[in-house]
mmCIF file of C-alpha atoms in Angstrom:
data_model
loop_
_atom_site.group_PDB
_atom_site.id
_atom_site.type_symbol
_atom_site.label_atom_id
_atom_site.label_comp_id
_atom_site.label_asym_id
_atom_site.label_seq_id
_atom_site.Cartn_x
_atom_site.Cartn_y
_atom_site.Cartn_z
ATOM 1 C CA UNK N 1 -31.412 8.595 1.141
ATOM 2 C CA UNK N 2 -32.169 7.291 4.634
ATOM 3 C CA UNK N 3 -33.375 9.879 7.109
ATOM 4 C CA UNK N 4 -30.979 10.794 9.886
ATOM 5 C CA UNK N 5 -31.396 13.000 12.937
ATOM 6 C CA UNK N 6 -30.770 16.711 12.812
ATOM 7 C CA UNK N 7 -27.061 17.286 12.749
ATOM 8 C CA UNK N 8 -27.006 20.085 15.222
ATOM 9 C CA UNK N 9 -29.364 21.076 18.004
ATOM 10 C CA UNK N 10 -28.405 24.689 17.460
ATOM 11 C CA UNK N 11 -29.826 24.632 13.972
ATOM 12 C CA UNK N 12 -26.542 25.186 12.225
ATOM 13 C CA UNK N 13 -26.573 23.975 8.662
ATOM 14 C CA UNK N 14 -22.857 23.463 8.286
ATOM 15 C CA UNK N 15 -20.065 21.431 9.748
ATOM 16 C CA UNK N 16 -16.677 22.737 10.740
ATOM 17 C CA UNK N 17 -15.039 23.267 7.357
ATOM 18 C CA UNK N 18 -11.496 22.726 8.623
ATOM 19 C CA UNK N 19 -11.466 18.969 7.916
ATOM 20 C CA UNK N 20 -12.767 19.614 4.406
ATOM 21 C CA UNK N 21 -10.027 22.147 3.675
ATOM 22 C CA UNK N 22 -7.376 19.734 4.938
ATOM 23 C CA UNK N 23 -8.949 16.836 3.071
ATOM 24 C CA UNK N 24 -9.177 18.681 -0.250
ATOM 25 C CA UNK N 25 -5.626 20.034 -0.008
ATOM 26 C CA UNK N 26 -4.035 16.709 0.900
ATOM 27 C CA UNK N 27 -6.145 14.827 -1.644
ATOM 28 C CA UNK N 28 -5.020 16.966 -4.567
ATOM 29 C CA UNK N 29 -1.400 16.981 -3.348
ATOM 30 C CA UNK N 30 -1.238 13.199 -2.977
ATOM 31 C CA UNK N 31 -2.800 12.777 -6.411
ATOM 32 C CA UNK N 32 0.053 14.792 -7.884
ATOM 33 C CA UNK N 33 2.584 12.623 -6.063
ATOM 34 C CA UNK N 34 0.819 9.490 -7.305
ATOM 35 C CA UNK N 35 0.983 10.695 -10.909
ATOM 36 C CA UNK N 36 4.718 11.284 -10.601
ATOM 37 C CA UNK N 37 5.205 7.820 -9.113
ATOM 38 C CA UNK N 38 3.190 6.216 -11.915
ATOM 39 C CA UNK N 39 5.268 7.982 -14.574
ATOM 40 C CA UNK N 40 8.446 6.763 -12.893
ATOM 41 C CA UNK N 41 7.095 3.223 -12.622
ATOM 42 C CA UNK N 42 6.015 2.838 -16.246
ATOM 43 C CA UNK N 43 9.243 4.407 -17.523
ATOM 44 C CA UNK N 44 11.638 2.420 -15.356
ATOM 45 C CA UNK N 45 9.923 -0.972 -15.207
ATOM 46 C CA UNK N 46 8.312 -1.692 -18.586
ATOM 47 C CA UNK N 47 9.138 -5.410 -18.287
ATOM 48 C CA UNK N 48 7.229 -6.037 -15.075
ATOM 49 C CA UNK N 49 4.607 -8.758 -14.902
ATOM 50 C CA UNK N 50 1.465 -7.901 -16.804
ATOM 51 C CA UNK N 51 -0.754 -8.280 -13.749
ATOM 52 C CA UNK N 52 1.396 -5.802 -11.817
ATOM 53 C CA UNK N 53 1.096 -3.189 -14.558
ATOM 54 C CA UNK N 54 -2.651 -3.830 -14.765
ATOM 55 C CA UNK N 55 -2.956 -3.378 -10.994
ATOM 56 C CA UNK N 56 -1.098 -0.067 -11.120
ATOM 57 C CA UNK N 57 -3.266 1.079 -14.040
ATOM 58 C CA UNK N 58 -6.486 0.153 -12.224
ATOM 59 C CA UNK N 59 -5.381 1.920 -9.044
ATOM 60 C CA UNK N 60 -4.428 5.015 -11.057
ATOM 61 C CA UNK N 61 -7.807 4.984 -12.813
ATOM 62 C CA UNK N 62 -9.720 4.614 -9.537
ATOM 63 C CA UNK N 63 -7.730 7.390 -7.890
ATOM 64 C CA UNK N 64 -8.333 9.658 -10.861
ATOM 65 C CA UNK N 65 -12.077 9.058 -10.559
ATOM 66 C CA UNK N 66 -11.932 9.669 -6.806
ATOM 67 C CA UNK N 67 -10.072 12.938 -7.340
ATOM 68 C CA UNK N 68 -12.607 14.071 -9.945
ATOM 69 C CA UNK N 69 -15.467 13.324 -7.535
ATOM 70 C CA UNK N 70 -13.710 15.133 -4.695
ATOM 71 C CA UNK N 71 -13.125 18.143 -6.932
ATOM 72 C CA UNK N 72 -16.782 18.052 -7.980
ATOM 73 C CA UNK N 73 -17.852 18.371 -4.345
ATOM 74 C CA UNK N 74 -15.314 21.120 -3.754
ATOM 75 C CA UNK N 75 -16.458 23.045 -6.823
ATOM 76 C CA UNK N 76 -20.164 22.781 -6.004
ATOM 77 C CA UNK N 77 -19.652 23.860 -2.413
ATOM 78 C CA UNK N 78 -17.271 26.696 -3.297
ATOM 79 C CA UNK N 79 -19.172 28.190 -6.233
ATOM 80 C CA UNK N 80 -22.862 27.425 -5.766
ATOM 81 C CA UNK N 81 -23.364 27.422 -2.006
ATOM 82 C CA UNK N 82 -21.524 30.427 -0.686
ATOM 83 C CA UNK N 83 -18.196 28.670 -0.183
ATOM 84 C CA UNK N 84 -19.871 26.170 2.126
ATOM 85 C CA UNK N 85 -17.522 23.240 1.590
ATOM 86 C CA UNK N 86 -19.435 20.988 3.984
ATOM 87 C CA UNK N 87 -22.492 21.185 1.718
ATOM 88 C CA UNK N 88 -21.323 17.998 0.024
ATOM 89 C CA UNK N 89 -22.434 15.933 3.010
ATOM 90 C CA UNK N 90 -25.538 17.724 4.235
ATOM 91 C CA UNK N 91 -27.996 20.101 2.583
ATOM 92 C CA UNK N 92 -29.532 22.856 4.683
ATOM 93 C CA UNK N 93 -33.203 23.626 3.964
ATOM 94 C CA UNK N 94 -34.569 26.983 4.987
ATOM 95 C CA UNK N 95 -31.662 27.650 7.326
ATOM 96 C CA UNK N 96 -32.494 24.558 9.393
ATOM 97 C CA UNK N 97 -30.691 21.247 9.167
ATOM 98 C CA UNK N 98 -33.247 18.574 8.331
ATOM 99 C CA UNK N 99 -32.548 15.358 6.442
ATOM 100 C CA UNK N 100 -28.967 15.146 5.225
ATOM 101 C CA UNK N 101 -28.688 14.304 1.567
ATOM 102 C CA UNK N 102 -25.027 13.906 0.607
ATOM 103 C CA UNK N 103 -23.900 14.923 -2.834
ATOM 104 C CA UNK N 104 -23.806 11.966 -5.240
ATOM 105 C CA UNK N 105 -20.089 12.382 -5.853
ATOM 106 C CA UNK N 106 -19.432 12.168 -2.115
ATOM 107 C CA UNK N 107 -21.552 9.021 -1.800
ATOM 108 C CA UNK N 108 -19.539 7.385 -4.603
ATOM 109 C CA UNK N 109 -16.279 7.903 -2.707
ATOM 110 C CA UNK N 110 -17.059 5.185 -0.161
ATOM 111 C CA UNK N 111 -17.091 2.124 -2.464
ATOM 112 C CA UNK N 112 -14.178 3.481 -4.508
ATOM 113 C CA UNK N 113 -12.094 4.035 -1.381
ATOM 114 C CA UNK N 114 -12.926 0.571 -0.096
ATOM 115 C CA UNK N 115 -11.991 -0.954 -3.444
ATOM 116 C CA UNK N 116 -8.575 0.736 -3.510
ATOM 117 C CA UNK N 117 -7.844 -0.422 0.030
ATOM 118 C CA UNK N 118 -8.810 -4.014 -0.837
ATOM 119 C CA UNK N 119 -6.634 -3.963 -3.962
ATOM 120 C CA UNK N 120 -3.739 -2.717 -1.863
ATOM 121 C CA UNK N 121 -4.304 -5.430 0.719
ATOM 122 C CA UNK N 122 -4.373 -7.982 -2.087
ATOM 123 C CA UNK N 123 -1.066 -6.692 -3.440
ATOM 124 C CA UNK N 124 0.676 -7.058 -0.098
ATOM 125 C CA UNK N 125 -0.999 -10.406 0.573
ATOM 126 C CA UNK N 126 0.585 -11.648 -2.647
ATOM 127 C CA UNK N 127 3.937 -10.522 -1.274
ATOM 128 C CA UNK N 128 3.323 -12.497 1.901
ATOM 129 C CA UNK N 129 2.615 -15.554 -0.219
ATOM 130 C CA UNK N 130 5.778 -14.910 -2.265
ATOM 131 C CA UNK N 131 7.837 -14.957 0.911
ATOM 132 C CA UNK N 132 6.140 -17.745 2.852
ATOM 133 C CA UNK N 133 4.420 -19.804 0.149
ATOM 134 C CA UNK N 134 1.490 -20.134 2.538
ATOM 135 C CA UNK N 135 -2.069 -18.995 1.855
ATOM 136 C CA UNK N 136 -3.349 -19.048 5.442
ATOM 137 C CA UNK N 137 -2.500 -15.490 6.497
ATOM 138 C CA UNK N 138 -3.178 -13.935 3.051
ATOM 139 C CA UNK N 139 -6.583 -15.655 2.918
ATOM 140 C CA UNK N 140 -7.543 -14.409 6.381
ATOM 141 C CA UNK N 141 -6.389 -10.869 5.623
ATOM 142 C CA UNK N 142 -8.220 -10.752 2.294
ATOM 143 C CA UNK N 143 -11.415 -12.076 3.890
ATOM 144 C CA UNK N 144 -11.311 -9.293 6.458
ATOM 145 C CA UNK N 145 -10.422 -6.785 3.740
ATOM 146 C CA UNK N 146 -13.479 -7.758 1.709
ATOM 147 C CA UNK N 147 -15.624 -7.393 4.840
ATOM 148 C CA UNK N 148 -14.383 -3.842 5.430
ATOM 149 C CA UNK N 149 -14.948 -3.094 1.745
ATOM 150 C CA UNK N 150 -18.548 -4.269 2.066
ATOM 151 C CA UNK N 151 -19.068 -2.198 5.229
ATOM 152 C CA UNK N 152 -17.687 1.062 3.847
ATOM 153 C CA UNK N 153 -19.752 0.568 0.690
ATOM 154 C CA UNK N 154 -22.886 -0.112 2.727
ATOM 155 C CA UNK N 155 -22.280 2.836 5.040
ATOM 156 C CA UNK N 156 -21.445 5.216 2.234
ATOM 157 C CA UNK N 157 -24.258 4.339 -0.147
ATOM 158 C CA UNK N 158 -27.035 3.807 2.407
ATOM 159 C CA UNK N 159 -26.134 6.399 5.041
ATOM 160 C CA UNK N 160 -23.723 8.684 3.220
ATOM 161 C CA UNK N 161 -21.236 8.445 6.105
ATOM 162 C CA UNK N 162 -23.089 11.328 7.763
ATOM 163 C CA UNK N 163 -22.616 11.432 11.563
ATOM 164 C CA UNK N 164 -25.500 10.871 13.937
ATOM 165 C CA UNK N 165 -25.381 13.487 16.707
ATOM 166 C CA UNK N 166 -27.620 11.491 19.017
ATOM 167 C CA UNK N 167 -24.930 10.208 21.364
ATOM 168 C CA UNK N 168 -27.495 8.148 23.276
ATOM 169 C CA UNK N 169 -27.859 5.800 20.337
ATOM 170 C CA UNK N 170 -25.244 3.169 19.606
ATOM 171 C CA UNK N 171 -22.828 3.859 16.812
ATOM 172 C CA UNK N 172 -23.880 2.346 13.462
ATOM 173 C CA UNK N 173 -22.351 -1.118 13.249
ATOM 174 C CA UNK N 174 -20.687 -0.559 9.888
ATOM 175 C CA UNK N 175 -18.364 2.200 11.150
ATOM 176 C CA UNK N 176 -16.277 0.163 13.630
ATOM 177 C CA UNK N 177 -16.360 -2.926 11.391
ATOM 178 C CA UNK N 178 -15.047 -0.908 8.447
ATOM 179 C CA UNK N 179 -12.342 1.012 10.320
ATOM 180 C CA UNK N 180 -11.238 -1.782 12.647
ATOM 181 C CA UNK N 181 -11.146 -4.219 9.730
ATOM 182 C CA UNK N 182 -8.915 -1.921 7.718
ATOM 183 C CA UNK N 183 -6.665 -1.282 10.720
ATOM 184 C CA UNK N 184 -6.274 -4.994 11.469
ATOM 185 C CA UNK N 185 -5.444 -5.775 7.829
ATOM 186 C CA UNK N 186 -2.736 -3.116 7.723
ATOM 187 C CA UNK N 187 -1.278 -4.199 11.057
ATOM 188 C CA UNK N 188 -1.204 -7.915 10.235
ATOM 189 C CA UNK N 189 0.396 -7.308 6.840
ATOM 190 C CA UNK N 190 3.100 -5.070 8.314
ATOM 191 C CA UNK N 191 3.929 -7.299 11.283
ATOM 192 C CA UNK N 192 3.811 -10.624 9.426
ATOM 193 C CA UNK N 193 5.838 -9.380 6.473
ATOM 194 C CA UNK N 194 8.452 -7.887 8.789
ATOM 195 C CA UNK N 195 8.745 -11.128 10.757
ATOM 196 C CA UNK N 196 9.049 -13.129 7.538
ATOM 197 C CA UNK N 197 11.818 -10.937 6.142
ATOM 198 C CA UNK N 198 13.705 -10.939 9.446
ATOM 199 C CA UNK N 199 13.506 -14.732 9.478
ATOM 200 C CA UNK N 200 14.845 -14.887 5.921
ATOM 201 C CA UNK N 201 17.658 -12.505 6.810
ATOM 202 C CA UNK N 202 18.732 -14.671 9.737
ATOM 203 C CA UNK N 203 18.832 -17.758 7.520
ATOM 204 C CA UNK N 204 20.905 -16.103 4.821
ATOM 205 C CA UNK N 205 24.662 -16.592 4.867
ATOM 206 C CA UNK N 206 25.451 -13.849 2.347
ATOM 207 C CA UNK N 207 26.046 -10.245 3.363
ATOM 208 C CA UNK N 208 24.552 -8.781 0.186
ATOM 209 C CA UNK N 209 21.349 -10.737 0.741
ATOM 210 C CA UNK N 210 21.199 -9.545 4.335
ATOM 211 C CA UNK N 211 21.712 -5.972 3.172
ATOM 212 C CA UNK N 212 18.868 -6.213 0.674
ATOM 213 C CA UNK N 213 16.556 -7.823 3.216
ATOM 214 C CA UNK N 214 17.379 -5.113 5.759
ATOM 215 C CA UNK N 215 16.306 -2.466 3.266
ATOM 216 C CA UNK N 216 13.126 -4.397 2.487
ATOM 217 C CA UNK N 217 12.339 -4.662 6.199
ATOM 218 C CA UNK N 218 12.781 -0.918 6.607
ATOM 219 C CA UNK N 219 10.578 -0.239 3.578
ATOM 220 C CA UNK N 220 7.885 -2.624 4.844
ATOM 221 C CA UNK N 221 7.777 -0.955 8.252
ATOM 222 C CA UNK N 222 7.690 2.552 6.790
ATOM 223 C CA UNK N 223 4.884 1.903 4.305
ATOM 224 C CA UNK N 224 2.974 -0.147 6.858
ATOM 225 C CA UNK N 225 3.168 2.606 9.447
ATOM 226 C CA UNK N 226 1.739 5.134 6.991
ATOM 227 C CA UNK N 227 -1.475 3.220 6.325
ATOM 228 C CA UNK N 228 -1.788 1.780 9.840
ATOM 229 C CA UNK N 229 -1.394 5.183 11.486
ATOM 230 C CA UNK N 230 -3.883 6.790 9.108
ATOM 231 C CA UNK N 231 -6.443 4.033 9.730
ATOM 232 C CA UNK N 232 -5.948 4.318 13.505
ATOM 233 C CA UNK N 233 -6.379 8.103 13.512
ATOM 234 C CA UNK N 234 -9.508 7.850 11.373
ATOM 235 C CA UNK N 235 -10.914 5.215 13.747
ATOM 236 C CA UNK N 236 -10.264 7.417 16.789
ATOM 237 C CA UNK N 237 -11.779 10.502 15.162
ATOM 238 C CA UNK N 238 -14.837 8.609 13.939
ATOM 239 C CA UNK N 239 -15.536 7.151 17.386
ATOM 240 C CA UNK N 240 -14.347 9.819 19.816
ATOM 241 C CA UNK N 241 -15.655 12.736 17.741
ATOM 242 C CA UNK N 242 -18.689 11.091 16.196
ATOM 243 C CA UNK N 243 -20.769 14.304 16.213
ATOM 244 C CA UNK N 244 -18.272 16.012 13.920
ATOM 245 C CA UNK N 245 -16.785 15.315 10.526
ATOM 246 C CA UNK N 246 -13.169 15.451 11.663
ATOM 247 C CA UNK N 247 -12.516 12.032 10.177
ATOM 248 C CA UNK N 248 -13.469 13.363 6.737
ATOM 249 C CA UNK N 249 -9.930 14.718 6.309
ATOM 250 C CA UNK N 250 -8.566 11.169 6.565
ATOM 251 C CA UNK N 251 -11.405 9.742 4.510
ATOM 252 C CA UNK N 252 -10.492 11.984 1.574
ATOM 253 C CA UNK N 253 -6.852 10.882 1.544
ATOM 254 C CA UNK N 254 -6.779 7.308 2.889
ATOM 255 C CA UNK N 255 -7.106 5.689 -0.539
ATOM 256 C CA UNK N 256 -4.271 7.800 -1.917
ATOM 257 C CA UNK N 257 -2.054 6.787 0.971
ATOM 258 C CA UNK N 258 -2.699 3.157 0.039
ATOM 259 C CA UNK N 259 -2.027 3.838 -3.644
ATOM 260 C CA UNK N 260 1.183 5.754 -2.985
ATOM 261 C CA UNK N 261 2.450 2.970 -0.718
ATOM 262 C CA UNK N 262 1.970 0.441 -3.522
ATOM 263 C CA UNK N 263 3.865 2.632 -6.004
ATOM 264 C CA UNK N 264 6.551 3.481 -3.457
ATOM 265 C CA UNK N 265 7.123 -0.231 -2.886
ATOM 266 C CA UNK N 266 7.414 -0.942 -6.603
ATOM 267 C CA UNK N 267 9.620 2.077 -7.299
ATOM 268 C CA UNK N 268 11.890 1.255 -4.372
ATOM 269 C CA UNK N 269 13.788 -1.010 -6.770
ATOM 270 C CA UNK N 270 15.505 2.109 -8.051
ATOM 271 C CA UNK N 271 17.127 2.571 -4.638
ATOM 272 C CA UNK N 272 17.647 -1.161 -4.260
ATOM 273 C CA UNK N 273 19.434 -1.324 -7.600
ATOM 274 C CA UNK N 274 22.742 -2.262 -6.100
ATOM 275 C CA UNK N 275 25.084 -4.758 -7.709
ATOM 276 C CA UNK N 276 25.721 -8.046 -6.052
ATOM 277 C CA UNK N 277 29.289 -9.229 -6.603
ATOM 278 C CA UNK N 278 30.096 -12.913 -6.765
ATOM 279 C CA UNK N 279 33.674 -14.026 -7.290
ATOM 280 C CA UNK N 280 34.671 -17.353 -8.780
ATOM 281 C CA UNK N 281 38.141 -18.770 -9.191
ATOM 282 C CA UNK N 282 39.195 -21.152 -11.961
ATOM 283 C CA UNK N 283 42.523 -22.988 -12.093
ATOM 284 C CA UNK N 284 43.964 -23.800 -15.527
ATOM 285 C CA UNK N 285 46.925 -26.166 -15.892
ATOM 286 C CA UNK N 286 49.123 -25.337 -18.871
ATOM 287 C CA UNK N 287 52.074 -27.640 -18.161
ATOM 288 C CA UNK N 288 50.522 -30.760 -19.664
ATOM 289 C CA UNK N 289 53.868 -32.330 -20.644
ATOM 290 C CA UNK N 290 54.504 -33.169 -17.014
ATOM 291 C CA UNK N 291 51.507 -35.459 -16.745
ATOM 292 C CA UNK N 292 51.976 -39.205 -16.907
ATOM 293 C CA UNK N 293 51.386 -41.233 -20.038
ATOM 294 C CA UNK N 294 48.095 -42.586 -18.769
ATOM 295 C CA UNK N 295 46.441 -39.256 -19.349
ATOM 296 C CA UNK N 296 46.021 -38.374 -15.684
ATOM 297 C CA UNK N 297 45.988 -34.825 -14.358
ATOM 298 C CA UNK N 298 49.375 -33.250 -13.709
ATOM 299 C CA UNK N 299 50.610 -32.956 -10.179
ATOM 300 C CA UNK N 300 50.404 -29.583 -8.492
ATOM 301 C CA UNK N 301 54.129 -29.553 -7.860
ATOM 302 C CA UNK N 302 55.083 -29.860 -11.517
ATOM 303 C CA UNK N 303 52.297 -27.864 -13.148
ATOM 304 C CA UNK N 304 52.177 -24.160 -13.778
ATOM 305 C CA UNK N 305 48.852 -22.910 -12.493
ATOM 306 C CA UNK N 306 47.154 -19.818 -13.836
ATOM 307 C CA UNK N 307 44.593 -18.326 -11.460
ATOM 308 C CA UNK N 308 41.667 -16.699 -13.266
ATOM 309 C CA UNK N 309 39.308 -14.536 -11.231
ATOM 310 C CA UNK N 310 35.901 -13.698 -12.626
ATOM 311 C CA UNK N 311 33.521 -11.092 -11.310
ATOM 312 C CA UNK N 312 29.799 -11.507 -11.866
ATOM 313 C CA UNK N 313 27.479 -8.549 -11.337
ATOM 314 C CA UNK N 314 23.741 -8.981 -10.949
ATOM 315 C CA UNK N 315 21.526 -5.914 -11.276
ATOM 316 C CA UNK N 316 18.419 -5.904 -9.085
ATOM 317 C CA UNK N 317 15.661 -4.343 -11.187
ATOM 318 C CA UNK N 318 12.952 -6.935 -10.615
ATOM 319 C CA UNK N 319 10.322 -6.961 -7.916
ATOM 320 C CA UNK N 320 12.185 -6.288 -4.645
ATOM 321 C CA UNK N 321 10.845 -9.442 -3.020
ATOM 322 C CA UNK N 322 11.482 -11.600 -6.071
ATOM 323 C CA UNK N 323 14.963 -10.145 -6.313
ATOM 324 C CA UNK N 324 15.968 -11.870 -3.100
ATOM 325 C CA UNK N 325 15.329 -15.265 -4.665
ATOM 326 C CA UNK N 326 17.849 -14.430 -7.410
ATOM 327 C CA UNK N 327 20.614 -13.597 -4.975
ATOM 328 C CA UNK N 328 23.182 -16.140 -3.805
ATOM 329 C CA UNK N 329 22.252 -17.512 -0.419
ATOM 330 C CA UNK N 330 23.008 -20.358 1.894
ATOM 331 C CA UNK N 331 20.378 -22.752 3.175
ATOM 332 C CA UNK N 332 17.481 -20.907 1.535
ATOM 333 C CA UNK N 333 15.041 -22.177 -1.053
ATOM 334 C CA UNK N 334 13.782 -20.341 -4.100
ATOM 335 C CA UNK N 335 10.773 -19.264 -2.038
ATOM 336 C CA UNK N 336 13.098 -17.011 -0.014
ATOM 337 C CA UNK N 337 12.862 -19.097 3.126
#
């Protein structure tokens, strides 16, 4: 592991353990929520596209591995090093902090976290394409997402994400690239998707379609704010408090926030499962004796007309964005806009 300056001029061999306690607690809690969401998803939507189910399975597998690694660090620090939870990121030698050597399970969190975030960005980029049928914005977002994935992997594996307390030296380049890249991806996805759905809503002439789009807009903003806010807070903590490990609390849970947002979006179809009513009217003429001999249609004045009203109900249990394309609308193509 690359040598890094002493972490504390006072010779302390530990960090403030508060961020670790918060990180561990939130990590395990969010994992439980994710498991519940996955059970709901696989039970309620067994007919989803294969690639969607594979994506959910991969995210669940990655998050399970991340949780196991986080628990490994917690267990080692709590049982073998005098309840020193911060031992996972820096080993004290002889009571003096020398060369930090992060625990292997902590080092592995960086690439796994970056991978989950990139998969999440890819999922929402596909949604942008489904709405706009344009690859420009999704391609730009995914390029930036892959860059942040590379930076967090590089920083985690090579440097262990251990802070450098020498404030006179510039911050390692990978930290702002990683955090700013993730923040920009989240922001662009949220803003562009919201604008796209608002545009579709304005073009729709059907109230039920507008209602569905309004709910999708609200869901997009809510899930986008979760990941964007978390990325922003982690960026601020990593830069403004670079001599601490305050950002570790967000680092432990950021991937699970991404994963839960994906599942929340997919499971939102349960709440969106409203029926869309379409009424059609058919007129049947049963007074055929009044028609002329040439076989023409009877006149309205002489015919008895039976009005038949039919009610068609469509259940929305598909992907919430795809569902819009199955709703009746005016002046909109199958691509939603």
